[in-house]
Every structure is written in C-alpha cells, then in structure tokens.
Short mmCIF file of C-alpha atoms and ligand atoms in Angstrom, two decimals:
data_model
loop_
_atom_site.label_atom_id
_atom_site.label_comp_id
_atom_site.label_asym_id
_atom_site.label_seq_id
_atom_site.Cartn_x
_atom_site.Cartn_y
_atom_site.Cartn_z
CA UNK A 1 -27.69 42.37 -49.35
CA UNK A 2 -27.12 40.52 -46.09
CA UNK A 3 -29.83 40.79 -43.45
CA UNK A 4 -28.65 41.17 -39.86
CA UNK A 5 -30.82 39.24 -37.41
CA UNK A 6 -30.87 41.87 -34.71
CA UNK A 7 -31.67 40.19 -31.40
CA UNK A 8 -31.96 43.51 -29.60
CA UNK A 9 -34.77 44.71 -31.88
CA UNK A 10 -36.56 41.35 -31.82
CA UNK A 11 -36.27 40.99 -28.04
CA UNK A 12 -37.53 44.54 -27.49
CA UNK A 13 -40.62 43.77 -29.57
CA UNK A 14 -41.27 40.60 -27.53
CA UNK A 15 -40.72 42.41 -24.24
CA UNK A 16 -43.13 45.16 -25.29
CA UNK A 17 -45.83 42.55 -26.01
CA UNK A 18 -45.20 40.83 -22.67
CA UNK A 19 -45.38 44.16 -20.87
CA UNK A 20 -48.73 44.98 -22.44
CA UNK A 21 -50.13 41.58 -21.45
CA UNK A 22 -48.88 41.93 -17.89
CA UNK A 23 -50.26 45.45 -17.47
CA UNK A 24 -53.76 44.01 -17.86
CA UNK A 25 -53.22 41.46 -15.07
CA UNK A 26 -53.94 42.25 -11.42
CA UNK A 27 -51.53 39.55 -10.20
CA UNK A 28 -48.00 39.60 -11.70
CA UNK A 29 -45.80 36.73 -12.93
CA UNK A 30 -43.18 35.91 -10.30
CA UNK A 31 -39.82 34.37 -11.23
CA UNK A 32 -37.51 33.00 -8.54
CA UNK A 33 -33.83 32.39 -9.19
CA UNK A 34 -32.03 29.98 -6.86
CA UNK A 35 -28.39 30.96 -6.47
CA UNK A 36 -25.96 28.72 -4.58
CA UNK A 37 -22.52 30.05 -3.69
CA UNK A 38 -20.87 33.18 -5.06
CA UNK A 39 -19.92 32.51 -8.68
CA UNK A 40 -19.20 35.93 -10.23
CA UNK A 41 -20.54 35.07 -13.70
CA UNK A 42 -23.75 33.71 -12.13
CA UNK A 43 -24.18 36.99 -10.22
CA UNK A 44 -24.06 38.90 -13.53
CA UNK A 45 -26.59 36.55 -15.20
CA UNK A 46 -28.93 36.81 -12.22
CA UNK A 47 -28.74 40.62 -12.21
CA UNK A 48 -29.64 40.65 -15.93
CA UNK A 49 -32.62 38.39 -15.31
CA UNK A 50 -33.85 40.61 -12.47
CA UNK A 51 -33.45 43.72 -14.63
CA UNK A 52 -35.39 42.16 -17.51
CA UNK A 53 -38.19 41.02 -15.19
CA UNK A 54 -38.52 44.56 -13.90
CA UNK A 55 -38.65 45.96 -17.45
CA UNK A 56 -41.75 43.89 -18.30
CA UNK A 57 -43.50 44.26 -14.95
CA UNK A 58 -42.72 40.80 -13.51
CA UNK A 59 -41.85 40.19 -9.88
CA UNK A 60 -38.49 38.52 -9.35
CA UNK A 61 -36.67 37.23 -6.29
CA UNK A 62 -33.29 35.67 -5.74
CA UNK A 63 -32.99 32.93 -3.13
CA UNK A 64 -29.34 32.85 -2.07
CA UNK A 65 -27.78 29.86 -0.35
CA UNK A 66 -24.30 29.29 0.98
CA UNK A 67 -22.06 27.05 -1.15
CA UNK A 68 -21.97 24.55 1.73
CA UNK A 69 -25.73 23.85 1.62
CA UNK A 70 -26.43 20.11 1.37
CA UNK A 71 -28.38 18.60 -1.51
CA UNK A 72 -31.10 17.46 0.93
CA UNK A 73 -31.47 20.99 2.31
CA UNK A 74 -31.69 22.36 -1.23
CA UNK A 75 -34.43 19.82 -2.06
CA UNK A 76 -36.40 21.14 0.94
CA UNK A 77 -35.98 24.74 -0.25
CA UNK A 78 -37.20 23.72 -3.71
CA UNK A 79 -40.21 21.97 -2.14
CA UNK A 80 -41.19 25.29 -0.55
CA UNK A 81 -40.89 27.14 -3.87
CA UNK A 82 -42.75 24.37 -5.74
CA UNK A 83 -45.63 24.60 -3.26
CA UNK A 84 -45.84 28.40 -3.13
CA UNK A 85 -48.76 29.40 -5.35
CA UNK A 86 -47.44 32.97 -5.62
CA UNK A 87 -44.33 31.73 -7.44
CA UNK A 88 -44.80 30.85 -11.11
CA UNK A 89 -41.31 30.20 -12.45
CA UNK A 90 -38.21 28.69 -10.82
CA UNK A 91 -34.66 28.72 -12.17
CA UNK A 92 -31.69 27.11 -10.49
CA UNK A 93 -28.66 29.05 -11.65
CA UNK A 94 -25.90 26.71 -12.86
CA UNK A 95 -23.16 25.75 -12.13
CA UNK A 96 -23.83 24.29 -8.68
CA UNK A 97 -21.07 23.33 -6.21
CA UNK A 98 -19.46 19.94 -6.93
CA UNK A 99 -21.11 18.11 -4.02
CA UNK A 100 -24.57 18.82 -5.50
CA UNK A 101 -25.90 16.76 -8.41
CA UNK A 102 -27.33 19.35 -10.83
CA UNK A 103 -29.52 16.82 -12.67
CA UNK A 104 -31.13 15.63 -9.43
CA UNK A 105 -31.81 19.23 -8.44
CA UNK A 106 -33.37 20.02 -11.83
CA UNK A 107 -35.50 16.85 -11.55
CA UNK A 108 -36.83 18.25 -8.27
CA UNK A 109 -38.28 21.44 -9.80
CA UNK A 110 -42.03 21.19 -10.40
CA UNK A 111 -42.31 20.72 -14.21
CA UNK A 112 -45.02 23.41 -14.47
CA UNK A 113 -42.61 25.93 -12.90
CA UNK A 114 -39.51 24.77 -14.84
CA UNK A 115 -39.14 27.86 -17.04
CA UNK A 116 -35.62 26.81 -18.06
CA UNK A 117 -37.18 23.75 -19.72
CA UNK A 118 -34.52 21.42 -18.30
CA UNK A 119 -36.82 19.00 -16.41
CA UNK A 120 -36.99 15.56 -18.09
CA UNK A 121 -40.77 15.87 -18.47
CA UNK A 122 -40.41 19.10 -20.44
CA UNK A 123 -37.52 17.69 -22.47
CA UNK A 124 -39.58 14.56 -23.21
CA UNK A 125 -42.63 16.56 -24.22
CA UNK A 126 -40.50 18.63 -26.59
CA UNK A 127 -39.24 15.46 -28.27
CA UNK A 128 -42.81 14.10 -28.51
CA UNK A 129 -43.81 17.33 -30.24
CA UNK A 130 -46.07 18.32 -27.33
CA UNK A 131 -46.37 21.67 -25.66
CA UNK A 132 -43.69 22.16 -23.02
CA UNK A 133 -41.25 24.71 -21.66
CA UNK A 134 -38.35 24.83 -24.11
CA UNK A 135 -34.97 26.00 -22.86
CA UNK A 136 -34.49 29.69 -23.42
CA UNK A 137 -31.70 29.83 -26.01
CA UNK A 138 -33.36 27.45 -28.53
CA UNK A 139 -36.73 29.13 -28.03
CA UNK A 140 -35.05 32.52 -28.51
CA UNK A 141 -33.49 31.31 -31.78
CA UNK A 142 -36.87 30.15 -33.09
CA UNK A 143 -38.45 33.49 -32.18
CA UNK A 144 -35.57 35.36 -33.85
CA UNK A 145 -36.12 33.44 -37.12
CA UNK A 146 -39.88 34.08 -36.85
CA UNK A 147 -39.33 37.80 -36.21
CA UNK A 148 -37.44 38.06 -39.50
CA UNK A 149 -39.99 35.82 -41.31
CA UNK A 150 -37.39 33.17 -42.06
CA UNK A 151 -39.41 30.10 -42.97
CA UNK A 152 -37.91 26.84 -41.72
CA UNK A 153 -40.41 24.43 -43.31
CA UNK A 154 -38.57 21.92 -45.56
CA UNK A 155 -35.30 23.79 -45.08
CA UNK A 156 -32.16 21.81 -44.35
CA UNK A 157 -30.98 22.98 -40.94
CA UNK A 158 -27.53 21.89 -39.80
CA UNK A 159 -26.83 22.24 -36.09
CA UNK A 160 -23.20 22.26 -34.94
CA UNK A 161 -23.14 21.06 -31.31
CA UNK A 162 -25.37 18.65 -29.38
CA UNK A 163 -25.47 20.11 -25.86
CA UNK A 164 -28.57 19.58 -23.76
CA UNK A 165 -29.17 23.31 -23.46
CA UNK A 166 -28.72 24.36 -27.11
CA UNK A 167 -27.90 21.77 -29.79
CA UNK A 168 -30.37 19.01 -28.95
CA UNK A 169 -33.40 21.18 -28.09
CA UNK A 170 -32.98 23.49 -31.11
CA UNK A 171 -32.79 20.41 -33.34
CA UNK A 172 -36.00 19.02 -31.79
CA UNK A 173 -37.76 22.38 -32.03
CA UNK A 174 -36.91 22.79 -35.71
CA UNK A 175 -37.82 19.18 -36.48
CA UNK A 176 -41.23 19.87 -34.88
CA UNK A 177 -41.44 22.94 -37.13
CA UNK A 178 -40.96 20.68 -40.21
CA UNK A 179 -37.35 21.47 -41.03
CA UNK A 180 -35.00 18.67 -42.10
CA UNK A 181 -32.34 18.57 -39.41
CA UNK A 182 -28.75 17.32 -39.29
CA UNK A 183 -26.95 17.38 -35.94
CA UNK A 184 -23.15 17.42 -35.87
CA UNK A 185 -20.71 17.14 -32.95
CA UNK A 186 -17.07 16.63 -32.06
CA UNK A 187 -17.01 13.08 -33.45
CA UNK A 188 -18.61 14.06 -36.77
CA UNK A 189 -16.35 13.22 -39.71
CA UNK A 190 -15.84 15.96 -42.29
CA UNK A 191 -17.89 18.68 -40.57
CA UNK A 192 -17.47 20.95 -43.58
CA UNK A 193 -19.26 18.45 -45.83
CA UNK A 194 -22.38 18.80 -43.63
CA UNK A 195 -22.27 22.53 -42.91
CA UNK A 196 -21.89 23.33 -46.61
CA UNK A 197 -25.29 21.76 -47.26
CA UNK A 198 -27.12 23.93 -44.74
CA UNK A 199 -29.86 26.32 -45.77
CA UNK A 200 -29.86 27.38 -42.12
CA UNK A 201 -26.72 26.82 -40.03
CA UNK A 202 -26.96 26.96 -36.25
CA UNK A 203 -23.60 27.01 -34.54
CA UNK A 204 -23.33 26.23 -30.81
CA UNK A 205 -19.91 24.70 -30.59
CA UNK A 206 -18.08 26.90 -28.10
CA UNK A 207 -14.97 27.30 -30.32
CA UNK A 208 -14.11 30.85 -31.28
CA UNK A 209 -14.74 31.57 -34.98
CA UNK A 210 -14.50 27.88 -35.98
CA UNK A 211 -16.88 28.31 -38.90
CA UNK A 212 -15.14 30.21 -41.70
CA UNK A 213 -16.21 30.87 -45.31
CA UNK A 214 -15.04 27.38 -46.37
CA UNK A 215 -17.78 25.84 -44.20
CA UNK A 216 -20.81 27.52 -45.77
CA UNK A 217 -22.63 27.82 -49.06
CA UNK A 218 -23.64 31.16 -50.48
CA UNK A 219 -27.00 32.44 -49.26
CA UNK A 220 -27.05 30.42 -46.02
CA UNK A 221 -28.81 31.82 -42.94
CA UNK A 222 -26.40 31.68 -39.99
CA UNK A 223 -27.37 31.69 -36.33
CA UNK A 224 -24.26 32.12 -34.21
CA UNK A 225 -24.86 31.04 -30.61
CA UNK A 226 -21.28 31.16 -29.35
CA UNK A 227 -19.95 33.93 -27.13
CA UNK A 228 -16.24 34.53 -26.62
CA UNK A 229 -14.34 37.46 -25.16
CA UNK A 230 -11.42 38.76 -27.23
CA UNK A 231 -8.21 40.03 -25.62
CA UNK A 232 -9.34 43.62 -26.23
CA UNK A 233 -12.58 43.01 -24.29
CA UNK A 234 -14.87 42.84 -27.33
CA UNK A 235 -17.08 39.81 -27.96
CA UNK A 236 -17.21 37.40 -30.90
CA UNK A 237 -18.97 34.17 -31.80
CA UNK A 238 -18.35 30.65 -33.08
CA UNK A 239 -18.53 31.97 -36.66
CA UNK A 240 -15.83 33.94 -38.48
CA UNK A 241 -16.92 37.16 -40.25
CA UNK A 242 -15.76 35.63 -43.57
CA UNK A 243 -18.75 33.25 -43.33
CA UNK A 244 -21.17 36.07 -42.49
CA UNK A 245 -20.07 37.70 -45.76
CA UNK A 246 -21.40 34.76 -47.81
CA UNK A 247 -24.70 34.52 -45.92
CA UNK A 248 -28.10 35.96 -46.80
CA UNK A 249 -28.73 36.61 -43.09
CA UNK A 250 -26.82 36.15 -39.84
CA UNK A 251 -27.17 36.81 -36.15
CA UNK A 252 -24.27 38.95 -34.89
CA UNK A 253 -22.35 38.50 -31.64
CA UNK A 254 -23.12 40.43 -29.52
CA UNK A 255 -26.74 41.58 -30.09
CA UNK A 256 -27.94 38.37 -31.72
CA UNK A 257 -28.97 35.27 -29.79
CA UNK A 258 -27.97 36.63 -26.34
CA UNK A 259 -30.85 39.12 -25.91
CA UNK A 260 -33.29 36.55 -27.36
CA UNK A 261 -32.37 34.09 -24.61
CA UNK A 262 -33.57 36.51 -21.94
CA UNK A 263 -36.73 37.35 -23.93
CA UNK A 264 -37.51 33.63 -24.23
CA UNK A 265 -37.09 33.15 -20.50
CA UNK A 266 -39.64 35.92 -19.96
CA UNK A 267 -42.00 34.24 -22.45
CA UNK A 268 -41.70 30.96 -20.52
CA UNK A 269 -42.38 32.72 -17.22
CA UNK A 270 -45.45 34.40 -18.70
CA UNK A 271 -46.65 31.00 -19.96
CA UNK A 272 -46.14 29.45 -16.49
CA UNK A 273 -48.14 32.33 -14.99
CA UNK A 274 -50.96 32.03 -17.53
CA UNK A 275 -51.18 28.25 -17.07
CA UNK A 276 -51.08 28.38 -13.24
CA UNK A 277 -53.73 26.32 -11.50
CA UNK A 278 -54.60 24.43 -14.69
P1 LIG B 301 -21.13 22.77 -24.93
O1 LIG B 301 -22.01 22.19 -23.90
O2 LIG B 301 -19.67 22.88 -24.67
O3 LIG B 301 -21.34 21.92 -26.27
C1 LIG B 301 -20.54 22.12 -27.38
C2 LIG B 301 -20.93 21.14 -28.46
O4 LIG B 301 -20.08 21.34 -29.59
C3 LIG B 301 -20.77 19.67 -28.04
O5 LIG B 301 -21.89 18.93 -28.44
C4 LIG B 301 -19.51 19.22 -28.79
O6 LIG B 301 -19.55 17.87 -29.22
C5 LIG B 301 -19.55 20.09 -30.02
N1 LIG B 301 -18.22 20.28 -30.60
C6 LIG B 301 -17.06 20.57 -29.97
N2 LIG B 301 -16.05 20.66 -30.84
C7 LIG B 301 -16.57 20.40 -32.07
C8 LIG B 301 -16.03 20.35 -33.37
N3 LIG B 301 -14.74 20.58 -33.61
N4 LIG B 301 -16.88 20.08 -34.38
C9 LIG B 301 -18.19 19.86 -34.18
N5 LIG B 301 -18.76 19.91 -32.95
C10 LIG B 301 -17.96 20.16 -31.91
O7 LIG B 301 -21.60 24.22 -25.36
P2 LIG B 301 -23.04 24.95 -25.30
O8 LIG B 301 -23.44 25.10 -23.88
O9 LIG B 301 -23.98 24.33 -26.27
O10 LIG B 301 -22.61 26.40 -25.83
C11 LIG B 301 -22.03 26.61 -27.10
C12 LIG B 301 -21.63 28.05 -27.23
O11 LIG B 301 -22.80 28.85 -27.12
C13 LIG B 301 -20.68 28.57 -26.15
O12 LIG B 301 -19.83 29.53 -26.73
C14 LIG B 301 -21.60 29.23 -25.16
O13 LIG B 301 -20.97 30.26 -24.43
C15 LIG B 301 -22.66 29.79 -26.09
N6 LIG B 301 -23.98 29.97 -25.46
C16 LIG B 301 -24.61 31.15 -25.69
C17 LIG B 301 -25.89 31.37 -25.19
C18 LIG B 301 -26.58 32.67 -25.45
O14 LIG B 301 -27.55 32.99 -24.78
N7 LIG B 301 -26.13 33.45 -26.44
C19 LIG B 301 -26.52 30.37 -24.45
C20 LIG B 301 -25.87 29.15 -24.27
C21 LIG B 301 -24.60 28.96 -24.80
P3 LIG B 301 -19.54 16.61 -28.19
O15 LIG B 301 -20.96 16.50 -27.70
O16 LIG B 301 -19.14 15.48 -29.03
O17 LIG B 301 -18.58 16.95 -27.11
#
C-alpha cells in the first residue's frame, strides 16, 4: 500500500508543539516580513505567513515599502530591524523590483535573524554541516520525512533541480543526514537513468508532471515540491500520478510540501527567538 506523506497533518503536529512552547514564554517570537511594491502573489504569501504566526502565538508585522524605494534606503530600514531587539526573525519577500539587487539585500540581513536561511553565512554553515538556519522548503521536506519515520541514512537520494532555495540546500541537508545524494539539473544527460536509481526522489524542477512512471523504480519514496495551477483551477506537481502509483510513499500536491514550508519557517523563527542574545 502506498503511504501518503500528508503535509497538513505533519505541519499541524509541528505547529501544536510550537504553540505549546510559546505559551510558556512571557515574551513572544516576533517575525517581520519586508514587502516592497504590490506584487499580488507576494501579498497572498505574506497573508499566509501572518495567519500561521497568529495560529502559534507569534507576533508578526509587515513592513511595506513603495516599489520606488532605493536600495540604500532599504539597507537603512534593514539596519533598524537588525538592531531592534524585539524583532527575532526577518524575511524579505521576493521578488524585489528590478532596480534592487536581491542578493545584496539578503546579505544585509543579520544572519541570526535570517529565518529564510538565505544569508551566505547560513548557507555556508549548512554546507559545513554546522547548525544554521536552513531555508524553509528543504527543512520542511526533512521534517516531513522524519514525521513519517522515513530513514534517509545510506539511502540514495536523487534531487531533480539545483535552485538555491530548494535543490542545493535539500541536497546538503540530506548529505549531512548521511544519505548518498545525486543532484540533477537541466544539463544532466539521461535524467531517467539517474531518477530510476533513487530510493528517495525529490523533484523541484518547476515543470508540470515531468516525472512519469518511466522515471522511477518500484517502491521509491517521492517528494514532489512543484506547484502548478491547472486550467480548471486545481493544483498539481512536478510528478505525474503514474509515478505516485509505483511509489511506496509520496507527498501529494497540494497538501504535501507546501504546508511544511510554512511550518519550517515557524520553526526557524522559534529558533531565532530561543537563541536571541546568545
Ligand atoms: P527553479 O529555481 O526554476 O529551479 C528549477 C531547477 O530545475 C533548476 O536547477 C533547473 O536546472 C532544473 N531543471 C529545469 N529543467 C530541467 C530538466 N528538464 N531536467 C532536470 N532539471 C531541470 O525552481 P525552484 O524555485 O527550485 O522551484 C521548483 C518548483 O518547486 C516550482 O514548481 C516551484 O513553484 C515549487 N516550489 C514549491 C515550494 C513549496 O513550498 N511547495 C517552495 C519553492 C518552490 P538549471 O539549474 O540547469 O537551470
């Protein structure tokens, strides 16, 4: 029987634990989201983050700036947030307007408040196998596998995609957890040859239902990171249902990795709060 890796159930369990921890604290974790301009998708993401913070008893604020704000002015705003001891986590919602260099802005966030785990210091620490903030989607995937007691030690994990926010950090995280990891990308020759060897297949490619039954071996565990909207308004992933059918376990889209991403962001914010002043 195929196990469904239900991200809603796993994220609820994590949120419940966070809530219980926070209830015992007099001060509350405070997450600030920096939002530049009026991107509609960003507005939706920010609303979801605020809602989730509320659910677990965190404080959250959104700092809104006009799309014409200069990079220098945004640096100054970040300085204020970095120096405010009542703020524990800072996220800069991407994308930023074209005249602002997103990497330089991320580099300006204090690493101990970088709950998105995008700062080079946190990325470097992850690759050195040291404690750091890990970006939310990869951390959420790891927690999802843990929730369902899927052991990664000595397993061959194949990651499809090498983005800085999913592919590379999930590969590093699983390598640190003693999996054997293969990373594939758009220039990989014979993708199917690699994916067919996976005990655990993590797909973050951004191409609707690319991975069909021909790409997987029987009994594989599939984590489908992709999100795509169908013409009828429903959602689907980077993996075709024919591949799910051969798997021993898979994360569905929706209700798989998506809810775990938010739960992981809350975990990072709690960690930033607990490590404050250290
Ligand atoms: P991305 O930045 O576009 O990266 C896609 C990666 O896939 C790149 O490394 C690219 O290779 C590789 N690729 C493209 N075509 C390929 C092919 N034919 N064969 C093998 N590899 C190929 O995407 P992303 O930000 O990682 O996101 C991936 C998907 O996950 C998207 O659908 C996104 O919406 C979704 N997502 C979901 C969540 C969530 O919370 N559920 C979070 C983040 C992302 P190159 O490097 O060579 O170009």
